[in-house]
mmCIF file of C-alpha atoms and ligand atoms in Angstrom:
data_model
loop_
_atom_site.group_PDB
_atom_site.id
_atom_site.type_symbol
_atom_site.label_atom_id
_atom_site.label_comp_id
_atom_site.label_asym_id
_atom_site.label_seq_id
_atom_site.Cartn_x
_atom_site.Cartn_y
_atom_site.Cartn_z
ATOM 1 C CA MET A 110 -32.573 2.542 50.522
ATOM 2 C CA LEU A 111 -28.854 3.772 50.634
ATOM 3 C CA ASN A 112 -27.740 0.136 51.068
ATOM 4 C CA PHE A 113 -29.580 -0.800 47.903
ATOM 5 C CA MET A 114 -27.959 2.233 45.951
ATOM 6 C CA GLU A 115 -24.476 1.400 47.299
ATOM 7 C CA ASN A 116 -24.663 -2.326 46.387
ATOM 8 C CA LEU A 117 -25.963 -1.211 42.970
ATOM 9 C CA ALA A 118 -23.306 1.139 42.324
ATOM 10 C CA ARG A 119 -20.519 -1.232 43.524
ATOM 11 C CA GLU A 120 -21.881 -4.072 41.252
ATOM 12 C CA ALA A 121 -22.083 -1.495 38.298
ATOM 13 C CA GLY A 122 -18.688 -0.192 38.920
ATOM 14 C CA THR A 123 -17.214 -3.713 39.164
ATOM 15 C CA MET A 124 -18.977 -4.509 35.877
ATOM 16 C CA ALA A 125 -17.377 -1.394 34.257
ATOM 17 C CA LEU A 126 -13.930 -2.361 35.507
ATOM 18 C CA GLU A 127 -14.280 -5.938 34.253
ATOM 19 C CA GLN A 128 -15.740 -4.956 30.897
ATOM 20 C CA ARG A 129 -12.991 -2.400 30.407
ATOM 21 C CA LYS A 130 -10.419 -5.233 29.974
ATOM 22 C CA HIS A 131 -12.263 -6.371 26.760
ATOM 23 C CA LEU A 132 -12.978 -2.898 25.366
ATOM 24 C CA SER A 133 -11.967 -2.607 21.658
ATOM 25 C CA SER A 134 -12.388 0.148 19.033
ATOM 26 C CA ALA A 135 -15.578 -1.666 17.882
ATOM 27 C CA GLY A 136 -17.200 -0.877 21.231
ATOM 28 C CA LEU A 137 -16.368 2.759 21.020
ATOM 29 C CA HIS A 138 -18.822 5.264 19.522
ATOM 30 C CA PHE A 139 -19.008 8.941 19.084
ATOM 31 C CA LYS A 140 -21.972 11.164 19.986
ATOM 32 C CA ASN A 141 -19.923 13.873 18.307
ATOM 33 C CA GLU A 142 -16.258 14.446 17.505
ATOM 34 C CA ARG A 143 -15.375 14.509 21.190
ATOM 35 C CA ASP A 144 -18.155 12.888 22.946
ATOM 36 C CA LEU A 145 -17.416 9.324 23.611
ATOM 37 C CA VAL A 146 -19.864 6.602 24.532
ATOM 38 C CA THR A 147 -18.933 2.853 24.730
ATOM 39 C CA ASP A 148 -20.952 -0.327 24.867
ATOM 40 C CA VAL A 149 -20.005 -0.641 28.500
ATOM 41 C CA ASP A 150 -21.789 2.707 29.337
ATOM 42 C CA ARG A 151 -24.932 1.112 27.731
ATOM 43 C CA GLN A 152 -24.606 -2.229 29.380
ATOM 44 C CA VAL A 153 -23.904 -0.607 32.839
ATOM 45 C CA GLU A 154 -26.885 1.652 32.376
ATOM 46 C CA ASN A 155 -29.212 -1.185 31.437
ATOM 47 C CA PHE A 156 -28.030 -3.151 34.461
ATOM 48 C CA ILE A 157 -28.812 -0.244 36.904
ATOM 49 C CA LYS A 158 -32.152 0.518 35.189
ATOM 50 C CA THR A 159 -33.188 -3.085 35.349
ATOM 51 C CA ASN A 160 -32.437 -3.399 38.952
ATOM 52 C CA ILE A 161 -34.155 -0.211 39.975
ATOM 53 C CA SER A 162 -37.295 -1.011 37.934
ATOM 54 C CA ARG A 163 -37.420 -4.427 39.575
ATOM 55 C CA GLN A 164 -37.306 -2.970 43.076
ATOM 56 C CA PHE A 165 -39.234 0.206 42.500
ATOM 57 C CA PRO A 166 -41.482 -0.443 39.414
ATOM 58 C CA ASP A 167 -43.461 2.890 39.985
ATOM 59 C CA HIS A 168 -40.414 5.174 40.115
ATOM 60 C CA ALA A 169 -39.432 7.403 37.257
ATOM 61 C CA ILE A 170 -35.908 6.973 35.804
ATOM 62 C CA LEU A 171 -33.705 9.566 34.023
ATOM 63 C CA ALA A 172 -30.540 8.013 32.617
ATOM 64 C CA GLU A 173 -27.782 9.577 30.316
ATOM 65 C CA GLU A 174 -27.876 7.124 27.530
ATOM 66 C CA SER A 175 -31.597 6.416 27.374
ATOM 67 C CA GLY A 176 -33.387 9.521 28.624
ATOM 68 C CA ILE A 177 -36.427 9.641 30.810
ATOM 69 C CA SER A 178 -38.523 6.541 31.155
ATOM 70 C CA GLN A 179 -41.302 5.201 33.287
ATOM 71 C CA GLU A 180 -42.725 8.655 34.109
ATOM 72 C CA ARG A 181 -45.887 8.066 35.955
ATOM 73 C CA GLY A 182 -46.282 10.999 38.123
ATOM 74 C CA SER A 183 -44.174 9.311 40.754
ATOM 75 C CA GLU A 184 -42.771 11.467 43.583
ATOM 76 C CA TYR A 185 -39.399 9.607 43.109
ATOM 77 C CA LEU A 186 -37.003 10.193 40.231
ATOM 78 C CA TRP A 187 -33.803 8.284 39.830
ATOM 79 C CA VAL A 188 -31.034 10.126 38.023
ATOM 80 C CA ILE A 189 -28.196 7.925 36.626
ATOM 81 C CA ASP A 190 -24.837 8.364 34.861
ATOM 82 C CA PRO A 191 -23.633 4.843 34.309
ATOM 83 C CA ILE A 192 -20.160 6.074 33.616
ATOM 84 C CA ASP A 193 -19.274 9.764 34.476
ATOM 85 C CA GLY A 194 -15.763 10.255 32.841
ATOM 86 C CA THR A 195 -15.986 8.161 29.816
ATOM 87 C CA THR A 196 -13.020 9.745 28.275
ATOM 88 C CA SER A 197 -10.992 8.605 31.283
ATOM 89 C CA PHE A 198 -12.519 5.160 31.128
ATOM 90 C CA VAL A 199 -11.524 4.848 27.558
ATOM 91 C CA HIS A 200 -8.060 6.059 28.166
ATOM 92 C CA ASP A 201 -7.605 3.846 31.320
ATOM 93 C CA MET A 202 -7.218 6.776 33.552
ATOM 94 C CA PRO A 203 -8.596 6.146 37.148
ATOM 95 C CA PHE A 204 -10.966 9.120 37.517
ATOM 96 C CA TYR A 205 -14.465 7.755 36.351
ATOM 97 C CA SER A 206 -17.461 6.977 38.337
ATOM 98 C CA VAL A 207 -20.969 5.349 38.547
ATOM 99 C CA SER A 208 -23.274 8.129 39.724
ATOM 100 C CA ILE A 209 -26.779 7.211 41.016
ATOM 101 C CA ALA A 210 -29.146 9.684 42.572
ATOM 102 C CA LEU A 211 -32.620 9.586 43.926
ATOM 103 C CA ARG A 212 -34.785 12.883 43.905
ATOM 104 C CA ARG A 213 -37.997 13.053 45.807
ATOM 105 C CA ASN A 214 -40.700 15.686 44.958
ATOM 106 C CA GLY A 215 -38.108 17.405 42.672
ATOM 107 C CA ARG A 216 -35.463 17.808 45.429
ATOM 108 C CA PRO A 217 -32.211 15.824 46.178
ATOM 109 C CA TYR A 218 -32.936 12.884 48.452
ATOM 110 C CA ALA A 219 -30.064 10.400 48.225
ATOM 111 C CA GLY A 220 -26.944 9.714 46.102
ATOM 112 C CA VAL A 221 -23.997 7.393 45.614
ATOM 113 C CA VAL A 222 -20.790 7.853 43.588
ATOM 114 C CA TYR A 223 -18.609 4.861 43.114
ATOM 115 C CA ALA A 224 -15.143 5.066 41.546
ATOM 116 C CA PRO A 225 -14.211 1.543 40.887
ATOM 117 C CA ARG A 226 -10.514 2.116 39.974
ATOM 118 C CA LEU A 227 -10.148 3.923 43.274
ATOM 119 C CA ASP A 228 -12.546 1.766 45.254
ATOM 120 C CA GLU A 229 -14.087 4.779 46.689
ATOM 121 C CA LEU A 230 -17.782 4.863 47.568
ATOM 122 C CA TYR A 231 -19.268 8.152 48.419
ATOM 123 C CA ARG A 232 -22.972 8.186 49.622
ATOM 124 C CA ALA A 233 -25.362 10.502 51.356
ATOM 125 C CA GLU A 234 -29.020 10.761 52.289
ATOM 126 C CA LEU A 235 -30.905 13.864 53.250
ATOM 127 C CA GLY A 236 -30.410 14.833 56.827
ATOM 128 C CA LYS A 237 -28.014 11.947 57.484
ATOM 129 C CA GLY A 238 -24.588 13.305 56.450
ATOM 130 C CA ALA A 239 -22.248 11.870 53.924
ATOM 131 C CA THR A 240 -19.600 9.213 54.056
ATOM 132 C CA LEU A 241 -16.677 7.878 52.037
ATOM 133 C CA ASN A 242 -16.273 4.024 52.271
ATOM 134 C CA GLY A 243 -18.352 4.271 55.512
ATOM 135 C CA ARG A 244 -16.384 7.125 57.171
ATOM 136 C CA PRO A 245 -18.070 10.537 57.694
ATOM 137 C CA ILE A 246 -16.866 13.200 55.517
ATOM 138 C CA HIS A 247 -16.953 17.070 55.624
ATOM 139 C CA VAL A 248 -16.015 19.889 53.272
ATOM 140 C CA SER A 249 -12.721 21.920 53.964
ATOM 141 C CA ALA A 250 -12.595 25.219 55.858
ATOM 142 C CA ARG A 251 -10.177 26.999 53.481
ATOM 143 C CA ASP A 252 -11.386 30.510 53.076
ATOM 144 C CA LYS A 253 -8.688 32.127 50.839
ATOM 145 C CA LEU A 254 -8.278 31.345 47.153
ATOM 146 C CA VAL A 255 -4.547 31.208 47.524
ATOM 147 C CA ASN A 256 -4.906 28.242 49.812
ATOM 148 C CA CYS A 257 -7.360 26.468 47.694
ATOM 149 C CA LEU A 258 -7.242 23.516 45.327
ATOM 150 C CA ALA A 259 -9.948 23.804 42.755
ATOM 151 C CA GLU A 260 -11.532 21.385 40.144
ATOM 152 C CA THR A 261 -13.024 22.343 36.960
ATOM 153 C CA GLY A 262 -14.027 20.767 33.593
ATOM 154 C CA PHE A 263 -14.529 21.563 29.964
ATOM 155 C CA ALA A 264 -17.541 20.167 28.458
ATOM 156 C CA CYS A 265 -17.299 17.974 25.442
ATOM 157 C CA LEU A 266 -19.334 20.502 23.536
ATOM 158 C CA ARG A 267 -16.780 23.108 24.172
ATOM 159 C CA ALA A 268 -15.694 23.459 20.514
ATOM 160 C CA GLY A 269 -19.032 24.853 19.405
ATOM 161 C CA HIS A 270 -19.432 27.247 22.265
ATOM 162 C CA ARG A 271 -18.104 30.700 22.599
ATOM 163 C CA GLU A 272 -18.483 30.298 26.401
ATOM 164 C CA ASN A 273 -16.042 27.439 26.837
ATOM 165 C CA ASN A 274 -14.790 27.976 30.399
ATOM 166 C CA LEU A 275 -11.218 29.080 29.241
ATOM 167 C CA LYS A 276 -11.877 32.757 30.239
ATOM 168 C CA HIS A 277 -12.854 31.513 33.860
ATOM 169 C CA PHE A 278 -9.878 29.078 33.900
ATOM 170 C CA CYS A 279 -7.328 31.908 33.058
ATOM 171 C CA ARG A 280 -8.769 34.178 35.698
ATOM 172 C CA ILE A 281 -8.819 31.689 38.539
ATOM 173 C CA ALA A 282 -5.673 29.563 37.899
ATOM 174 C CA PRO A 283 -3.144 32.259 38.932
ATOM 175 C CA GLN A 284 -5.078 32.889 42.198
ATOM 176 C CA VAL A 285 -5.333 29.439 43.582
ATOM 177 C CA ARG A 286 -2.854 26.893 44.942
ATOM 178 C CA ASP A 287 -3.664 24.760 41.943
ATOM 179 C CA ILE A 288 -6.313 23.366 39.625
ATOM 180 C CA ARG A 289 -7.211 19.709 38.745
ATOM 181 C CA ARG A 290 -9.170 18.623 35.890
ATOM 182 C CA ASP A 291 -9.913 14.926 36.667
ATOM 183 C CA GLY A 292 -12.651 14.364 34.135
ATOM 184 C CA SER A 293 -15.714 13.190 36.204
ATOM 185 C CA ALA A 294 -18.042 16.072 37.530
ATOM 186 C CA ALA A 295 -19.590 13.497 39.864
ATOM 187 C CA LEU A 296 -16.205 12.754 41.469
ATOM 188 C CA ASP A 297 -15.095 16.409 41.455
ATOM 189 C CA MET A 298 -18.161 17.152 43.578
ATOM 190 C CA ALA A 299 -17.347 14.089 45.785
ATOM 191 C CA PHE A 300 -13.750 15.447 46.272
ATOM 192 C CA VAL A 301 -15.245 18.769 47.432
ATOM 193 C CA ALA A 302 -17.457 16.806 49.942
ATOM 194 C CA ALA A 303 -14.381 14.973 51.269
ATOM 195 C CA GLY A 304 -12.634 18.306 51.801
ATOM 196 C CA ARG A 305 -9.756 17.275 49.450
ATOM 197 C CA VAL A 306 -10.773 20.054 46.867
ATOM 198 C CA ASP A 307 -12.260 23.337 48.015
ATOM 199 C CA PHE A 308 -14.401 24.340 45.096
ATOM 200 C CA PHE A 309 -15.444 22.994 41.658
ATOM 201 C CA TRP A 310 -16.970 24.870 38.718
ATOM 202 C CA GLU A 311 -18.039 23.884 35.301
ATOM 203 C CA MET A 312 -20.309 24.974 32.419
ATOM 204 C CA LEU A 313 -22.773 23.119 30.248
ATOM 205 C CA LEU A 314 -23.179 19.979 32.460
ATOM 206 C CA GLN A 315 -26.351 17.908 32.499
ATOM 207 C CA PRO A 316 -28.566 16.850 35.512
ATOM 208 C CA TYR A 317 -27.193 13.342 35.510
ATOM 209 C CA ASP A 318 -23.618 14.624 35.716
ATOM 210 C CA ILE A 319 -24.347 16.298 39.126
ATOM 211 C CA ALA A 320 -27.389 14.751 40.862
ATOM 212 C CA ALA A 321 -25.552 12.332 43.084
ATOM 213 C CA GLY A 322 -22.606 14.824 43.694
ATOM 214 C CA GLU A 323 -25.103 17.435 44.761
ATOM 215 C CA ILE A 324 -26.726 15.661 47.795
ATOM 216 C CA ILE A 325 -23.327 14.247 48.829
ATOM 217 C CA VAL A 326 -21.773 17.711 48.925
ATOM 218 C CA LEU A 327 -24.812 19.346 50.587
ATOM 219 C CA GLU A 328 -24.948 16.642 53.302
ATOM 220 C CA ALA A 329 -21.020 17.249 53.808
ATOM 221 C CA GLY A 330 -21.778 20.846 54.569
ATOM 222 C CA GLY A 331 -20.994 22.440 51.214
ATOM 223 C CA ARG A 332 -22.938 24.742 48.877
ATOM 224 C CA VAL A 333 -24.239 24.289 45.418
ATOM 225 C CA THR A 334 -25.403 27.174 43.136
ATOM 226 C CA ASP A 335 -25.231 28.490 39.510
ATOM 227 C CA PHE A 336 -22.667 31.199 38.647
ATOM 228 C CA GLN A 337 -25.026 33.902 39.691
ATOM 229 C CA GLY A 338 -25.608 32.314 43.205
ATOM 230 C CA GLY A 339 -29.063 30.954 42.245
ATOM 231 C CA ASN A 340 -30.360 27.487 41.666
ATOM 232 C CA GLU A 341 -30.550 27.288 37.825
ATOM 233 C CA TYR A 342 -27.696 24.894 37.567
ATOM 234 C CA PRO A 343 -26.067 23.043 35.790
ATOM 235 C CA ASP A 344 -26.628 23.808 32.147
ATOM 236 C CA ARG A 345 -27.210 27.318 31.104
ATOM 237 C CA ARG A 346 -25.950 29.186 34.105
ATOM 238 C CA GLY A 347 -23.154 26.734 35.135
ATOM 239 C CA ILE A 348 -22.575 25.133 38.572
ATOM 240 C CA VAL A 349 -20.214 26.189 41.438
ATOM 241 C CA VAL A 350 -19.748 23.704 44.191
ATOM 242 C CA SER A 351 -17.776 24.598 47.258
ATOM 243 C CA ASN A 352 -17.003 24.294 50.963
ATOM 244 C CA GLY A 353 -19.365 27.186 51.430
ATOM 245 C CA VAL A 354 -16.803 29.658 52.932
ATOM 246 C CA ILE A 355 -14.987 30.293 49.683
ATOM 247 C CA HIS A 356 -18.183 30.416 47.656
ATOM 248 C CA ASP A 357 -19.025 34.134 47.214
ATOM 249 C CA ARG A 358 -15.370 34.811 46.480
ATOM 250 C CA VAL A 359 -15.563 32.354 43.570
ATOM 251 C CA LEU A 360 -18.857 33.707 42.375
ATOM 252 C CA GLU A 361 -17.121 37.103 42.219
ATOM 253 C CA GLU A 362 -14.435 35.919 39.961
ATOM 254 C CA LEU A 363 -16.820 34.072 37.685
ATOM 255 C CA ALA A 364 -18.921 37.202 37.338
ATOM 256 C CA LEU A 365 -15.945 39.306 36.075
ATOM 257 C CA ASP A 366 -15.704 39.755 32.182
HETATM 258 C C1 IPD B 488 -18.437 14.191 31.440
HETATM 259 C C2 IPD B 488 -17.671 14.457 32.761
HETATM 260 C C3 IPD B 488 -16.663 15.458 32.499
HETATM 261 C C4 IPD B 488 -17.185 16.762 32.209
HETATM 262 C C5 IPD B 488 -18.024 16.687 30.858
HETATM 263 C C6 IPD B 488 -18.999 15.547 31.134
HETATM 264 P P1 IPD B 488 -19.396 11.914 30.654
HETATM 265 O O1 IPD B 488 -19.470 13.290 31.603
HETATM 266 O O2 IPD B 488 -18.449 14.753 33.815
HETATM 267 O O3 IPD B 488 -15.964 15.713 33.857
HETATM 268 O O4 IPD B 488 -16.212 17.691 32.002
HETATM 269 O O5 IPD B 488 -18.680 17.853 30.554
HETATM 270 O O6 IPD B 488 -19.774 15.311 29.838
HETATM 271 O O7 IPD B 488 -19.736 12.257 29.285
HETATM 272 O O8 IPD B 488 -18.108 11.366 30.842
HETATM 273 O O9 IPD B 488 -20.532 11.078 31.320
HETATM 274 CA CA1 CA B 489 -21.386 12.550 32.790
HETATM 275 CA CA1 CA B 490 -21.679 9.276 31.214
#
């Protein structure tokens, strides 16, 4: 299963990279003023869905650009973000990824995140650990904010929201070693799994942004919760992803007004 997912993500990522060379303004569309989608997002999503449906015709699929399809009471649900980090993709910044997850009976089962510009393939399967380009990865052990590198993001819907993450950013920024905003939630989570980044938080994400990153970070020994420490992530209550040891400390900061 994981080999199928890895090959699919690699092919999809290579397709995105190739198509990026031909991207023009005609291929660029706006879901709203700031939320971009390109023809490449749609092509890559179709490619992934077609391959999954051919291989697993009974499985359900949730994909960012086309929604839920083929729901036939299957125990398996594929969750796809064809390009996570479309803004980076459009601006030719390297931090974007193809994110493909498989959930079984409503729980994380397997996931791959592939960043074609970095040629980094993160993958994990329940109970089998996580790898980056075939090498096992594990979360960091940093347990003090002052030593931590954090990742966050600002949802494209931020302009219309009073809760736009700036309050949390201003509280956390002075306390940590530094913060990155790389623009792909799936990659942000993979970076936590690899121990490069110690924690990540964001508000207003969607299931397809985080589904593959979730299993990868859990299998790498990390922790994933909402801002209250529960499991109602990632939309209304936000998401916090960490190495585990710094988690409660981050929740404390996010709880303060
Ligand atoms: C976005 C990325 C970004 C996050 C945005 C998401 P998209 O996904 O994950 O890091 O800050 O909130 O919408 O739209 O590029 O697939
Ligand atoms: Ca996304
Ligand atoms: Ca996307």
